[in-house]
Short mmCIF file of C-alpha atoms and ligand atoms in Angstrom, two decimals:
data_model
loop_
_atom_site.label_atom_id
_atom_site.label_comp_id
_atom_site.label_asym_id
_atom_site.label_seq_id
_atom_site.Cartn_x
_atom_site.Cartn_y
_atom_site.Cartn_z
CA MET A 269 14.23 48.37 -32.13
CA THR A 270 15.41 50.31 -29.12
CA VAL A 271 19.09 50.19 -28.39
CA SER A 272 20.02 50.83 -24.82
CA ARG A 273 23.42 52.45 -24.64
CA ARG A 274 25.35 51.86 -21.48
CA LYS A 275 28.55 53.76 -20.83
CA VAL A 276 31.77 52.65 -19.22
CA THR A 277 34.66 55.01 -18.54
CA VAL A 278 38.14 53.53 -18.32
CA ILE A 279 40.66 55.81 -16.62
CA GLY A 280 44.22 55.14 -17.74
CA ALA A 281 44.81 54.27 -21.39
CA GLY A 282 47.81 52.06 -20.68
CA ASN A 283 48.04 48.31 -21.09
CA VAL A 284 45.22 47.23 -18.78
CA GLY A 285 42.97 50.21 -19.55
CA ALA A 286 43.16 50.05 -23.35
CA THR A 287 42.78 46.26 -23.37
CA ALA A 288 39.80 46.48 -21.00
CA ALA A 289 38.24 49.10 -23.31
CA GLN A 290 38.71 46.71 -26.22
CA ARG A 291 37.25 43.73 -24.36
CA ILE A 292 34.22 45.71 -23.11
CA ALA A 293 33.33 47.16 -26.52
CA GLU A 294 34.04 43.96 -28.46
CA ALA A 295 31.93 41.94 -26.01
CA GLY A 296 29.07 44.29 -26.86
CA LEU A 297 28.72 45.49 -23.29
CA ALA A 298 28.80 49.29 -23.58
CA ASP A 299 30.07 52.44 -25.22
CA VAL A 300 33.50 53.23 -23.82
CA CYS A 301 35.19 56.48 -22.85
CA LEU A 302 38.96 56.11 -22.44
CA ILE A 303 40.69 58.88 -20.51
CA ASP A 304 44.33 59.54 -19.59
CA VAL A 305 46.54 62.47 -18.58
CA VAL A 306 48.76 61.95 -21.60
CA GLU A 307 47.46 63.97 -24.54
CA GLY A 308 46.76 61.99 -27.67
CA LEU A 309 47.22 58.56 -26.07
CA PRO A 310 43.56 57.82 -25.25
CA GLN A 311 42.42 59.55 -28.46
CA GLY A 312 44.81 57.46 -30.58
CA LYS A 313 43.96 54.13 -28.93
CA ALA A 314 40.21 54.87 -29.01
CA LEU A 315 40.37 55.77 -32.70
CA ASP A 316 42.26 52.59 -33.49
CA LEU A 317 39.73 50.51 -31.50
CA ALA A 318 36.79 52.31 -33.17
CA GLU A 319 38.23 51.51 -36.60
CA ALA A 320 38.25 47.82 -35.65
CA ALA A 321 34.53 47.91 -34.81
CA PRO A 322 33.17 47.04 -38.29
CA LEU A 323 35.49 44.04 -38.38
CA MET A 324 34.72 42.94 -34.85
CA LEU A 325 30.99 43.23 -35.51
CA HIS A 326 29.98 45.73 -32.86
CA ASP A 327 28.84 49.32 -33.15
CA HIS A 328 29.78 50.67 -29.76
CA ALA A 329 31.30 54.12 -29.62
CA ILE A 330 34.83 54.29 -28.24
CA VAL A 331 36.09 57.79 -27.56
CA GLY A 332 39.39 58.99 -26.15
CA THR A 333 39.73 62.15 -24.10
CA ASN A 334 41.67 64.13 -21.50
CA ASP A 335 38.55 65.89 -20.23
CA TYR A 336 36.33 64.46 -17.45
CA ALA A 337 33.30 66.25 -18.93
CA ASP A 338 33.31 63.51 -21.59
CA THR A 339 33.01 60.81 -18.91
CA ALA A 340 29.71 62.19 -17.56
CA GLY A 341 26.86 59.79 -16.94
CA SER A 342 28.93 56.61 -16.89
CA ASP A 343 27.32 53.48 -15.45
CA VAL A 344 30.69 52.00 -14.52
CA VAL A 345 34.08 53.68 -14.07
CA VAL A 346 37.19 51.50 -14.18
CA VAL A 347 40.32 53.00 -12.58
CA THR A 348 43.62 51.72 -13.99
CA ALA A 349 45.55 55.01 -13.81
CA GLY A 350 48.82 54.79 -11.99
CA LEU A 351 52.53 54.35 -12.14
CA ALA A 352 54.42 51.10 -12.28
CA ARG A 353 57.26 50.63 -9.83
CA GLN A 354 60.45 52.25 -11.18
CA PRO A 355 63.98 51.20 -10.23
CA GLY A 356 64.88 52.72 -6.87
CA MET A 357 61.26 53.29 -5.92
CA SER A 358 60.09 51.61 -2.73
CA ARG A 359 56.67 50.02 -2.33
CA ASP A 360 55.74 52.93 -0.07
CA ASP A 361 56.82 55.48 -2.71
CA LEU A 362 54.59 53.73 -5.21
CA LEU A 363 51.78 53.56 -2.66
CA LEU A 364 51.85 57.31 -2.05
CA LYS A 365 52.24 58.25 -5.74
CA ASN A 366 49.38 56.00 -6.84
CA ALA A 367 47.22 57.13 -3.92
CA GLY A 368 47.64 60.70 -5.20
CA ILE A 369 46.71 59.66 -8.73
CA VAL A 370 43.70 57.59 -7.66
CA ARG A 371 42.50 60.43 -5.40
CA ALA A 372 42.73 62.94 -8.26
CA VAL A 373 41.02 60.80 -10.90
CA VAL A 374 38.28 59.45 -8.63
CA ALA A 375 37.38 62.94 -7.42
CA GLN A 376 36.77 64.07 -11.01
CA ALA A 377 35.12 60.88 -12.22
CA ALA A 378 32.77 60.65 -9.21
CA LYS A 379 31.65 64.25 -9.78
CA ALA A 380 30.91 63.56 -13.45
CA SER A 381 29.16 60.22 -12.79
CA PRO A 382 27.68 60.34 -9.27
CA ASN A 383 25.69 57.12 -9.74
CA ALA A 384 28.48 55.03 -11.21
CA ILE A 385 29.92 51.84 -9.81
CA LEU A 386 33.71 52.11 -9.44
CA ILE A 387 35.97 49.19 -10.27
CA ILE A 388 39.48 49.82 -8.96
CA VAL A 389 42.45 48.11 -10.61
CA THR A 390 45.47 50.28 -9.68
CA ASN A 391 47.97 48.73 -7.25
CA PRO A 392 48.40 48.34 -4.35
CA LEU A 393 44.85 47.25 -4.96
CA ASP A 394 43.24 46.96 -1.54
CA ALA A 395 44.71 50.28 -0.37
CA MET A 396 43.55 52.03 -3.57
CA VAL A 397 39.99 50.83 -2.92
CA HIS A 398 40.19 52.61 0.45
CA VAL A 399 41.36 55.79 -1.30
CA ALA A 400 38.51 55.54 -3.81
CA LEU A 401 35.91 54.96 -1.07
CA GLU A 402 37.13 57.96 0.88
CA THR A 403 37.46 60.29 -2.12
CA SER A 404 34.19 59.41 -3.85
CA GLY A 405 32.06 59.21 -0.73
CA PHE A 406 30.17 56.48 -2.59
CA PRO A 407 28.50 53.74 -0.54
CA LYS A 408 30.66 50.65 -0.10
CA GLU A 409 28.41 48.65 -2.44
CA ARG A 410 29.61 50.82 -5.34
CA VAL A 411 33.39 50.71 -4.85
CA ILE A 412 34.90 47.35 -5.77
CA GLY A 413 38.46 46.19 -6.32
CA MET A 414 39.52 43.75 -9.04
CA ALA A 415 42.05 41.15 -7.93
CA GLY A 416 40.33 37.93 -6.91
CA VAL A 417 38.79 37.39 -10.33
CA LEU A 418 42.29 37.49 -11.81
CA ASP A 419 43.86 35.37 -9.07
CA SER A 420 41.17 32.72 -9.37
CA ALA A 421 41.46 32.70 -13.19
CA ARG A 422 45.19 32.07 -12.81
CA PHE A 423 44.57 29.27 -10.27
CA ARG A 424 41.95 27.74 -12.62
CA THR A 425 44.40 27.86 -15.52
CA PHE A 426 47.14 26.08 -13.58
CA ILE A 427 44.74 23.42 -12.23
CA ALA A 428 43.38 22.75 -15.74
CA GLN A 429 46.88 22.50 -17.22
CA GLU A 430 48.06 20.17 -14.46
CA LEU A 431 45.10 17.80 -14.80
CA GLY A 432 44.78 18.06 -18.59
CA VAL A 433 41.12 19.13 -18.38
CA SER A 434 39.16 22.07 -19.70
CA SER A 435 39.36 25.19 -17.55
CA PHE A 436 35.58 25.49 -18.13
CA ASP A 437 35.13 22.71 -15.58
CA VAL A 438 37.47 24.17 -12.99
CA SER A 439 36.23 26.52 -10.35
CA ALA A 440 38.66 28.05 -7.88
CA PHE A 441 38.12 29.91 -4.67
CA VAL A 442 40.48 32.59 -3.38
CA LEU A 443 40.19 35.02 -0.49
CA GLY A 444 42.32 37.82 0.86
CA GLY A 445 44.61 40.41 -0.64
CA HIS A 446 46.21 40.47 -4.06
CA GLY A 447 49.55 38.70 -4.38
CA ASP A 448 51.60 37.52 -1.43
CA THR A 449 48.75 37.55 1.07
CA MET A 450 46.23 35.81 -1.17
CA VAL A 451 44.44 32.93 0.59
CA PRO A 452 43.46 30.19 -1.87
CA LEU A 453 41.00 27.63 -0.54
CA PRO A 454 41.67 24.29 -2.29
CA ARG A 455 38.88 22.53 -0.40
CA PHE A 456 36.39 24.85 -2.14
CA SER A 457 38.13 24.58 -5.52
CA THR A 458 36.59 21.93 -7.71
CA VAL A 459 36.79 20.18 -11.05
CA ALA A 460 33.24 19.49 -12.25
CA GLY A 461 32.18 19.49 -8.60
CA ILE A 462 35.01 17.22 -7.39
CA PRO A 463 37.03 18.91 -4.64
CA LEU A 464 40.65 19.49 -5.64
CA PRO A 465 42.13 17.46 -2.75
CA GLU A 466 40.46 14.36 -4.30
CA LEU A 467 42.42 14.87 -7.52
CA MET A 468 45.87 16.10 -6.52
CA THR A 469 48.41 15.54 -3.77
CA PRO A 470 48.79 18.25 -1.13
CA GLU A 471 52.31 18.94 -2.53
CA ARG A 472 51.02 19.57 -6.06
CA ILE A 473 48.20 21.75 -4.75
CA GLU A 474 50.71 23.78 -2.72
CA ALA A 475 52.90 24.21 -5.82
CA LEU A 476 49.97 25.56 -7.83
CA VAL A 477 48.93 27.84 -4.97
CA GLN A 478 52.46 29.25 -4.87
CA ARG A 479 52.47 29.75 -8.63
CA THR A 480 49.15 31.59 -8.35
CA ARG A 481 50.51 33.84 -5.59
CA ASN A 482 53.46 34.67 -7.84
CA GLY A 483 51.30 34.88 -10.96
CA GLY A 484 51.89 38.59 -11.49
CA ALA A 485 55.64 38.33 -10.86
CA GLU A 486 55.98 35.36 -13.24
CA VAL A 487 54.58 37.45 -16.10
CA VAL A 488 56.68 40.50 -15.17
CA ALA A 489 59.85 38.38 -15.16
CA LEU A 490 59.10 37.19 -18.69
CA LEU A 491 58.04 40.56 -20.09
CA LYS A 492 61.03 42.39 -18.49
CA SER A 493 59.12 45.68 -18.70
CA GLY A 494 55.48 46.18 -17.82
CA SER A 495 53.13 43.75 -16.14
CA ALA A 496 50.27 41.43 -17.05
CA PHE A 497 47.34 42.99 -18.85
CA TYR A 498 45.39 40.49 -20.98
CA ALA A 499 44.04 38.46 -18.06
CA PRO A 500 43.58 41.56 -15.86
CA ALA A 501 41.57 43.22 -18.66
CA SER A 502 39.44 40.09 -19.07
CA SER A 503 38.81 40.10 -15.32
CA VAL A 504 37.59 43.70 -15.53
CA MET A 505 35.36 42.79 -18.46
CA HIS A 506 33.72 39.98 -16.46
CA MET A 507 32.99 42.34 -13.58
CA VAL A 508 31.53 44.95 -15.94
CA ASP A 509 29.37 42.26 -17.55
CA ALA A 510 28.10 41.09 -14.13
CA ILE A 511 27.10 44.66 -13.25
CA LEU A 512 25.61 45.85 -16.55
CA ASN A 513 23.69 42.62 -17.13
CA ASP A 514 22.73 42.24 -13.46
CA ARG A 515 24.00 38.68 -13.54
CA LYS A 516 24.40 38.20 -9.77
CA ARG A 517 27.71 36.46 -10.44
CA VAL A 518 29.52 35.06 -7.43
CA LEU A 519 33.01 36.47 -7.78
CA PRO A 520 35.89 37.17 -5.41
CA CYS A 521 36.26 40.95 -5.15
CA ALA A 522 38.00 43.41 -2.84
CA VAL A 523 35.32 45.16 -0.80
CA LEU A 524 35.00 47.03 2.49
CA LEU A 525 34.02 44.63 5.26
CA ALA A 526 31.88 45.61 8.23
CA GLY A 527 32.33 42.68 10.58
CA GLU A 528 32.15 39.90 8.00
CA TYR A 529 34.95 37.35 8.44
CA LYS A 530 35.70 39.09 11.78
CA ILE A 531 37.11 42.10 9.90
CA ASP A 532 35.75 45.60 10.31
CA GLY A 533 36.59 48.70 8.27
CA LEU A 534 39.15 47.10 5.96
CA VAL A 535 39.06 46.19 2.27
CA VAL A 536 39.70 42.48 1.76
CA GLY A 537 38.98 40.04 -1.07
CA VAL A 538 35.88 37.92 -0.36
CA PRO A 539 33.21 36.21 -2.45
CA ILE A 540 30.39 38.59 -3.30
CA VAL A 541 27.24 38.57 -5.40
CA LEU A 542 27.92 41.14 -8.12
CA GLY A 543 24.93 42.64 -9.91
CA ALA A 544 23.36 45.90 -11.03
CA ALA A 545 23.59 47.40 -7.55
CA GLY A 546 27.27 46.49 -7.24
CA VAL A 547 28.02 44.42 -4.14
CA GLU A 548 24.61 42.88 -3.55
CA ARG A 549 25.74 40.45 -0.88
CA ILE A 550 28.90 39.26 0.80
CA ILE A 551 29.02 35.50 1.07
CA GLU A 552 30.46 34.42 4.37
CA ILE A 553 31.66 30.88 4.84
CA LYS A 554 33.06 29.19 7.92
CA LEU A 555 36.84 29.11 7.76
CA THR A 556 39.23 26.76 9.52
CA PRO A 557 41.44 28.44 12.17
CA ASP A 558 44.38 28.39 9.71
CA GLU A 559 42.36 29.97 6.92
CA GLN A 560 40.96 32.61 9.28
CA ALA A 561 44.49 33.41 10.50
CA ALA A 562 45.73 33.77 6.91
CA LEU A 563 42.85 36.12 6.11
CA LEU A 564 43.59 38.24 9.18
CA THR A 565 47.26 38.44 8.12
CA SER A 566 46.08 39.65 4.73
CA ALA A 567 43.86 42.27 6.38
CA ALA A 568 46.74 43.37 8.62
CA SER A 569 48.91 44.09 5.60
CA VAL A 570 46.16 46.36 4.19
CA ARG A 571 45.99 48.10 7.59
CA GLY A 572 49.76 48.74 7.34
CA LEU A 573 49.34 50.48 3.96
CA ILE A 574 46.48 52.61 5.25
CA ASP A 575 48.58 53.67 8.23
CA THR A 576 51.43 54.65 5.88
CA MET A 577 49.03 56.78 3.81
CA ALA A 578 47.59 58.41 6.94
CA ALA A 579 51.07 59.19 8.27
CA ALA A 580 52.10 60.75 4.94
CA LYS A 581 48.93 62.85 4.92
CA ALA A 582 49.57 64.03 8.48
CA THR A 583 53.10 65.21 7.66
CA ALA A 584 52.16 66.73 4.26
O1 TXD B 822 44.95 42.59 -10.31
C1 TXD B 822 45.13 43.77 -10.38
N1 TXD B 822 44.41 44.62 -9.66
C2 TXD B 822 46.14 44.31 -11.29
C3 TXD B 822 46.63 45.65 -11.05
C4 TXD B 822 46.55 43.61 -12.45
C5 TXD B 822 47.34 44.22 -13.39
C6 TXD B 822 47.81 45.59 -13.26
N2 TXD B 822 47.57 46.16 -11.98
C7 TXD B 822 47.82 47.59 -11.78
O2 TXD B 822 47.02 48.35 -12.69
C8 TXD B 822 49.24 48.03 -12.08
O3 TXD B 822 50.10 47.75 -11.01
C9 TXD B 822 49.03 49.52 -12.27
O4 TXD B 822 48.93 50.16 -11.01
C10 TXD B 822 47.66 49.60 -12.96
C11 TXD B 822 47.74 49.85 -14.47
O5 TXD B 822 48.57 48.88 -15.07
P1 TXD B 822 49.02 49.04 -16.60
O6 TXD B 822 49.84 47.85 -16.94
O7 TXD B 822 47.84 49.38 -17.44
O8 TXD B 822 49.96 50.31 -16.50
P2 TXD B 822 50.34 51.34 -17.67
O9 TXD B 822 50.37 50.64 -18.99
O10 TXD B 822 51.56 52.04 -17.19
O11 TXD B 822 49.12 52.38 -17.71
C12 TXD B 822 48.86 53.29 -16.69
C13 TXD B 822 48.24 54.50 -17.37
C14 TXD B 822 49.22 55.28 -18.27
O12 TXD B 822 48.70 55.43 -19.56
C15 TXD B 822 49.34 56.63 -17.58
O13 TXD B 822 49.52 57.72 -18.48
C16 TXD B 822 48.00 56.71 -16.86
O14 TXD B 822 47.81 55.41 -16.34
N3 TXD B 822 47.94 57.71 -15.81
C17 TXD B 822 46.89 58.52 -15.64
N4 TXD B 822 45.72 58.58 -16.28
C18 TXD B 822 44.82 59.52 -15.88
N5 TXD B 822 45.08 60.38 -14.86
C19 TXD B 822 46.24 60.34 -14.18
N6 TXD B 822 46.47 61.19 -13.18
C20 TXD B 822 47.21 59.38 -14.56
N7 TXD B 822 48.46 59.07 -14.13
C21 TXD B 822 48.90 58.06 -14.90
#
């Protein structure tokens, strides 16, 4: 029997990174290399995860390291490295700090794995995808941001809970940026093929849309420190599965647009076909004027972050 070993590097051995490493190995998708700047952290978590392997019935290698040489030849690189917002830190401070981190880690990872597909997770998500595109020099098909998969999973969860049905039968469609500027499309969200507006009042739909937009904040408020990581890690795992198994899944992902949805040169969340080549196709649907306006607002907020990064670079 030939065993084909695929390799996924996860950068950042924090909550999302370590949980994504666990999900990827335990789903039998690939060997995993977990890397972090903190010495001992990725080694310790990788060892712990490796010791669970006989019990979880997989035999994938999970190694922890601080050295990018160990990441060489990865098929997929997941970037979760970054700082969380600290008290007194503005959004722009966080933007510039995380841009520096993403730039540094992507430069090293791209050199070690020049054919990899990059999945970016670090916030602010859409802006970090721009940084990764610029730093890696990879084609836009191989640099993809994770946000829509998480946002649509949250929307699906809330719809299923509200209607008392299995989330298996719920499919939800979201466009746009992560968080406040997310653009959910209820008319394309269905329960076993039945459009949502047939099953719920506009007021209830709006309430669930709002809850989805605040999905990250709702978890943060409960946890008090740290942010969501189980569902984000599962979202990463689904994207890795789509790529490594060439599934051609239709998933909302943050990708660089070149005229699609009347947006050019900006990273925005749209439905794509995700397979072995990365972004294999962008699916463009006709939006109502309101939906198009909401998407353009979302794109404008990404533009604002890019301008802030450019201004900081110019004065550095
Ligand atoms: O939907 C989404 N895209 C998101 C994004 C959902 C959840 C979390 N989201 C963002 O992911 C979050 O706002 C953060 O920017 C990242 C990672 O979140 P996580 O909860 O995993 O943060 P942690 O636990 O603080 O882990 C970050 C790790 C930590 O171990 C640091 O030591 C490491 O990143 N780190 C680095 N690793 C390697 N190299 C460098 N330079 C580095 N700097 C920090």
